[in-house]
Short mmCIF file of C-alpha atoms in Angstrom, two decimals:
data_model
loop_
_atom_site.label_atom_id
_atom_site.label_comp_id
_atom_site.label_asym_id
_atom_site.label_seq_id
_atom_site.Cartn_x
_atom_site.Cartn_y
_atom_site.Cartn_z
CA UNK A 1 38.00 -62.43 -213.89
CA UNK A 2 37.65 -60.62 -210.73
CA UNK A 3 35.49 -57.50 -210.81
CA UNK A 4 35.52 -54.42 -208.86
CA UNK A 5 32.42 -53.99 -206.50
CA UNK A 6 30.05 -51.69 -207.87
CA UNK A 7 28.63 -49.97 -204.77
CA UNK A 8 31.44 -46.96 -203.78
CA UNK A 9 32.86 -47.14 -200.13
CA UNK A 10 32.26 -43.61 -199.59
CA UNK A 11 28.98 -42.24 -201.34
CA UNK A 12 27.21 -39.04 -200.79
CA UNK A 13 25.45 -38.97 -197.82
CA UNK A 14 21.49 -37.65 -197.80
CA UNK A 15 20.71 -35.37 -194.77
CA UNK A 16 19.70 -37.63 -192.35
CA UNK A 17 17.07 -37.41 -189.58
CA UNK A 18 18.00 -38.55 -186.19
CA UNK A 19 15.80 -41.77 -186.68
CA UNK A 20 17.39 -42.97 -189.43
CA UNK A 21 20.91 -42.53 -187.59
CA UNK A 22 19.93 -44.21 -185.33
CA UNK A 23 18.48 -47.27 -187.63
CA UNK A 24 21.88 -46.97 -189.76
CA UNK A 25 23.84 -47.52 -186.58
CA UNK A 26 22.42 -50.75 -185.41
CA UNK A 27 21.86 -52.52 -188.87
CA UNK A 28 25.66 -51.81 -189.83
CA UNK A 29 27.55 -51.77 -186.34
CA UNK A 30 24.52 -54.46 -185.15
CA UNK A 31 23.28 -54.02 -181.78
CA UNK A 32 25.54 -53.86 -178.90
CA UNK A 33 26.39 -56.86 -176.47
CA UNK A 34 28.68 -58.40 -174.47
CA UNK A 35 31.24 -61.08 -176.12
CA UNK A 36 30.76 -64.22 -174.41
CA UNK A 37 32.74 -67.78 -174.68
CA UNK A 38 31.97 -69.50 -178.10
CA UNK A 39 33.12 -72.78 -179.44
CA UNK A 40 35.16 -71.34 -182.14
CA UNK A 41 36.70 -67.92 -183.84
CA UNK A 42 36.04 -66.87 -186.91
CA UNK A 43 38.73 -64.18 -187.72
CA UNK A 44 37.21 -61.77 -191.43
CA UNK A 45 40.49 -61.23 -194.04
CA UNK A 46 41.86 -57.54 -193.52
CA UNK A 47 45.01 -56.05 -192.84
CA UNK A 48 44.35 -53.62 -190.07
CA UNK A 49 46.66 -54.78 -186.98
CA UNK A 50 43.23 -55.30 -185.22
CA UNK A 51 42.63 -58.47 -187.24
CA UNK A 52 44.94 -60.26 -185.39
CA UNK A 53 45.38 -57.81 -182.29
CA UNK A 54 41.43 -58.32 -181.29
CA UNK A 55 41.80 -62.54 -182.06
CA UNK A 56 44.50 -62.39 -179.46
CA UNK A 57 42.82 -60.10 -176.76
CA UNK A 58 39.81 -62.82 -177.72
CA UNK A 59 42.04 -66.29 -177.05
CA UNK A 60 43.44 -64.95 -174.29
CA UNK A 61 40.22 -64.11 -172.81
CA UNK A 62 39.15 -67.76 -173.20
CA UNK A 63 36.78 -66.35 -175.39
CA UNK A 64 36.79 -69.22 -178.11
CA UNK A 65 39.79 -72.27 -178.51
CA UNK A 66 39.87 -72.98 -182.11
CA UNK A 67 40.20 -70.20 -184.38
CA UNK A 68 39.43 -69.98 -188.21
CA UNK A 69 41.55 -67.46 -190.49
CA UNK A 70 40.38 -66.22 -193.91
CA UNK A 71 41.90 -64.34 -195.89
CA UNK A 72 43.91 -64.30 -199.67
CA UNK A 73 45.37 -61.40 -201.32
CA UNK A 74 42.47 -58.62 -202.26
CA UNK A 75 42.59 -57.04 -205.91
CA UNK A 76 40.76 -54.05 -204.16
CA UNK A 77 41.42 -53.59 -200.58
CA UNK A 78 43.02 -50.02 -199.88
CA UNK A 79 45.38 -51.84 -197.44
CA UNK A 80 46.36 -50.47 -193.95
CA UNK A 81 49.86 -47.91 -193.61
CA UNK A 82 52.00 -50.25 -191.48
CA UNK A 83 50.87 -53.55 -194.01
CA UNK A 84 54.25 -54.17 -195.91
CA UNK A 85 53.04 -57.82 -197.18
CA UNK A 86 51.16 -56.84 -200.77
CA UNK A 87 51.40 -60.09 -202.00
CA UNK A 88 51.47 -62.66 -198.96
CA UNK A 89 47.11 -63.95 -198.34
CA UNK A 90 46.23 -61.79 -195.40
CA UNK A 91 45.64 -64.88 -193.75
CA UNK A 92 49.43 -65.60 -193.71
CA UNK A 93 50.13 -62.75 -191.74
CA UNK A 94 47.46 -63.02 -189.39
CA UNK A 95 48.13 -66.37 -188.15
CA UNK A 96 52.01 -65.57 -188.21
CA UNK A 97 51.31 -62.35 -185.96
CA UNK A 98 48.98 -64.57 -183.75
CA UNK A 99 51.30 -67.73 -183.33
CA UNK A 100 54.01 -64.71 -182.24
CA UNK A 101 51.66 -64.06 -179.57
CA UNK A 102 52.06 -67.26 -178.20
CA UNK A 103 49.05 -69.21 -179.47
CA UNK A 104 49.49 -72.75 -180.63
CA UNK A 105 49.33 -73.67 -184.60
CA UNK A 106 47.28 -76.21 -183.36
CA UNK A 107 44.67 -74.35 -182.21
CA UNK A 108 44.54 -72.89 -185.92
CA UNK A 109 42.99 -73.12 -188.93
CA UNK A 110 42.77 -70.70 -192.09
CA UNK A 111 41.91 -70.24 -195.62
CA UNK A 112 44.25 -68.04 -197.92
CA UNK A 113 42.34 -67.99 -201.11
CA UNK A 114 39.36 -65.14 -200.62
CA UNK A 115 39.36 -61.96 -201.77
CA UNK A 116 36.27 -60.55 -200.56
CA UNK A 117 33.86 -61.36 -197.26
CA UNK A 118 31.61 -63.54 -199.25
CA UNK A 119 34.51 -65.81 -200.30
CA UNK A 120 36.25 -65.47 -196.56
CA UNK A 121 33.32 -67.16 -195.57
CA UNK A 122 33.03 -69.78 -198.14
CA UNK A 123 36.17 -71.12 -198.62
CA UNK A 124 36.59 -71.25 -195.14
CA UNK A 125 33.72 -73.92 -195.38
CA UNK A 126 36.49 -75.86 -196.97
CA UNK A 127 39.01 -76.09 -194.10
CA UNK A 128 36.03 -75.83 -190.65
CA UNK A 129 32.86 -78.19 -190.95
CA UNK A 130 30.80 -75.56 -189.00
CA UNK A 131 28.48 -78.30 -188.36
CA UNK A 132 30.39 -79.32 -185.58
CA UNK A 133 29.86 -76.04 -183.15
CA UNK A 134 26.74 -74.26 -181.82
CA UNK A 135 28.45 -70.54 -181.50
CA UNK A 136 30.82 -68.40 -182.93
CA UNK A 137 32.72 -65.15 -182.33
CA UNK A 138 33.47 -63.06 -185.22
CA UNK A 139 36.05 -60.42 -185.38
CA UNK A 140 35.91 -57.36 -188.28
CA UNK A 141 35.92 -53.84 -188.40
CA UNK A 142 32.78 -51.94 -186.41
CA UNK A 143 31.42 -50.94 -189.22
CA UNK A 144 31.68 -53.95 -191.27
CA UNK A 145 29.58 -55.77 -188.46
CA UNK A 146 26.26 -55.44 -190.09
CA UNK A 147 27.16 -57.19 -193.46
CA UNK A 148 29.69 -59.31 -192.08
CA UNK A 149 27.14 -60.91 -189.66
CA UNK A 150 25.09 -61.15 -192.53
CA UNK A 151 27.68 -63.09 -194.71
CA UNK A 152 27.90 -65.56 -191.65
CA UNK A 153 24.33 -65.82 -191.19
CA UNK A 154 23.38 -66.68 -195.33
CA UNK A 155 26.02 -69.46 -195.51
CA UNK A 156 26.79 -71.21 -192.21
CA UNK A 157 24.44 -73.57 -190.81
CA UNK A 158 20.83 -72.36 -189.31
CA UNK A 159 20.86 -71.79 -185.50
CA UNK A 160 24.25 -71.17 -184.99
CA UNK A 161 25.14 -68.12 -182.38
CA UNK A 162 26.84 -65.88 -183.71
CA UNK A 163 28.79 -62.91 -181.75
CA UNK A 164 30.44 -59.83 -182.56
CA UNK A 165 34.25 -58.83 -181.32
CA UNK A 166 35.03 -55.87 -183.09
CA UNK A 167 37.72 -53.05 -183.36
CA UNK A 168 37.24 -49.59 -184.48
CA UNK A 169 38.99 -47.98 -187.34
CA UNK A 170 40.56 -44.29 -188.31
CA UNK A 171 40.17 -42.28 -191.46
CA UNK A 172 42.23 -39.49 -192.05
CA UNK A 173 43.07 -39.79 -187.99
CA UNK A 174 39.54 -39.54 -186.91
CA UNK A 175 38.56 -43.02 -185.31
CA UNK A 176 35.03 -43.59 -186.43
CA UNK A 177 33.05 -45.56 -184.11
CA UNK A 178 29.02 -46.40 -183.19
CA UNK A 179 28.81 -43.57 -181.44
CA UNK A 180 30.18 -40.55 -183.78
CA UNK A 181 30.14 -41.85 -187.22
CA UNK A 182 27.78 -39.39 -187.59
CA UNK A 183 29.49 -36.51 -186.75
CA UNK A 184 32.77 -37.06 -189.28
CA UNK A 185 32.26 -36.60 -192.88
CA UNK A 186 34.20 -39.68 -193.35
CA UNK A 187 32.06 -41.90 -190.91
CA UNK A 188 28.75 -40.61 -192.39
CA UNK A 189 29.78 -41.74 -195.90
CA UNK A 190 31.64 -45.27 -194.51
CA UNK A 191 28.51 -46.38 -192.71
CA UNK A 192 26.16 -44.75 -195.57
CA UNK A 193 28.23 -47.12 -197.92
CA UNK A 194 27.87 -50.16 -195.65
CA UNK A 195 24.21 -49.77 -195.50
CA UNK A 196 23.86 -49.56 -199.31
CA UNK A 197 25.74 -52.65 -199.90
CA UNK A 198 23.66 -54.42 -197.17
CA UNK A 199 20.51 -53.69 -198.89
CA UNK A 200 22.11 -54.64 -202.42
CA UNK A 201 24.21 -57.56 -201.53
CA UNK A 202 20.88 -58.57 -199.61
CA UNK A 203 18.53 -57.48 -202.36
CA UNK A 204 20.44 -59.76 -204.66
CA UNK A 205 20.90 -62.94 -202.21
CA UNK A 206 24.90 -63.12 -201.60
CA UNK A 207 23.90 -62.25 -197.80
CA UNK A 208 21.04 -62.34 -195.59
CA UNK A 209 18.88 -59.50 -196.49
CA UNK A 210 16.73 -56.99 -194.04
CA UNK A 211 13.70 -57.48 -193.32
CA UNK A 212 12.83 -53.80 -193.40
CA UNK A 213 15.16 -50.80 -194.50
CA UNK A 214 15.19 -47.62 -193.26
CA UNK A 215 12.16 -45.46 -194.57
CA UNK A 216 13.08 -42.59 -197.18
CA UNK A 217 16.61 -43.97 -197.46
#
C-alpha cells in the first residue's frame, strides 16, 4: 500500500540568517545556468500547465529531440485549478497537450505508472535505456530542482549531464521564485520543506544526498 510522505510540504520555518538563504536557495532551486542542447528530455509527472508548456518552449528551441514523459495518477498530489483529468496518469495529458502542439508521437516516449519523483524516474528506466545519451534536460517546478536533480543523479547512469529547464509556480497568487521565496510566507515554508526532504530522502539513500547541509539548520 501506498503511504503518505512523512515530511510536510509546508513546515515551520526557523528565522533564518541571510547565509543560510542563500545556501537554501541554491541546494533546492540548484545553481543557475543557461539550458543548452541535450540528447534527450526528461519531462517530472505534475499537473501544472508548465509540465508540458516548458517541454514545448524546450523542443521548439531545439533544445533536446527525444523526450521522456513520467507520470501516473498521484494518491497525494494537491493537483493544479485548471487540471480536470483526476484519474487519467499525468503522463497522458502531458504528451496529449504536447502532440497538440505539433510535436511528433514519434519523438515520444513516457511512463504512466509513478506516483512520486522517485518512481517517475524509475519506471521511466523501463521505457528509455539512458545508457544510450551523454546529457539530459530536465523540466520540474523551481523549487523542486534541488531534489529532482538529485533523483536523476542517484539512479541514472554516472557521468551523465544533467540540466535544469524549469518554471516557476504560484501559491495563493504569489509566484514564488529563486529570488523572493524568502520574502512570502508561503515560499519560505515550500523551499524550507524541499530542503528537509533533501536531507531525509538523502539521509536515507532514495536520492543523492549533500555533502554538507546548511549549519544550525
Amino acid at each position: 500500500m501506498y503511504k503518505k510522505p512523512q515530511f510536510p510540504k509546508d513546515p515551520e520555518v526557523p528565522n533564518l540568517t541571510q547565509q543560510q538563504m542563500n545556501e537554501l536557495t541554491e541546494i533546492v532551486f540548484l545553481k543557475q545556468q543557461e539550458p543548452v542542447p541535450c540528447d534527450a528530455i526528461f519531462v517530472f509527472g505534475g499537473t501544472h500547465p508548465g509540465h508540458w508548456e516548458k517541454t514545448i518552449e524546450a523542443y521548439q528551441a531545439d533544445l533536446g529531440k527525444t523526450i521522456i514523459v513520467s507520470g501516473g495518477v498521484s494518491p497525494t498530489a494537491v493537483r493544479h485549478p485548471e487540471w480536470e483529468e483526476d484519474s487519467i496518469p499525468e503522463s497522458h495529458v502531458i504528451v496529449s497537450r504536447i502532440i497538440q502542439a505539433g510535436i511528433p508521437e514519434k519523438d515520444i516516449v513516457y511512463e504512466d505508472r509513478s506516483r512520486n519523483t522517485l518512481e517517475n524516474v524509475k519506471f521511466a528506466k523501463d521505457v528509455f535505456d539512458f545508457n544510450t545519451i551523454k546529457s539530459l534536460l530536465f523540466i520540474c517546478k523551481a523549487h523542486g530542482a534541488g531534489r529532482q536533480y538529485r533523483t536523476l543523479a542517484k539512479y541514472l547512469p554516472h557521468g551523465l549531464e544533467l540540466v535544469p529547464y524549469v518554471f516557476d509556480t504560484s501559491y495563493n497568487n504569489d509566484l514564488i521564485t529563486r529570488n523572493n521565496w524568502m520574502n512570502l510566507e508561503k515560499g519560505r515554508s515550500r523551499v524550507y520543506g524541499e530542503y528537509l526532504r533533501i536531507c531525509n530522502y538523502g539521509d536515507r539513500g532514495d536520492i543523492l544526498a549533500l555533502t554538507e547541509k546548511v549549519e544550525g539548520l
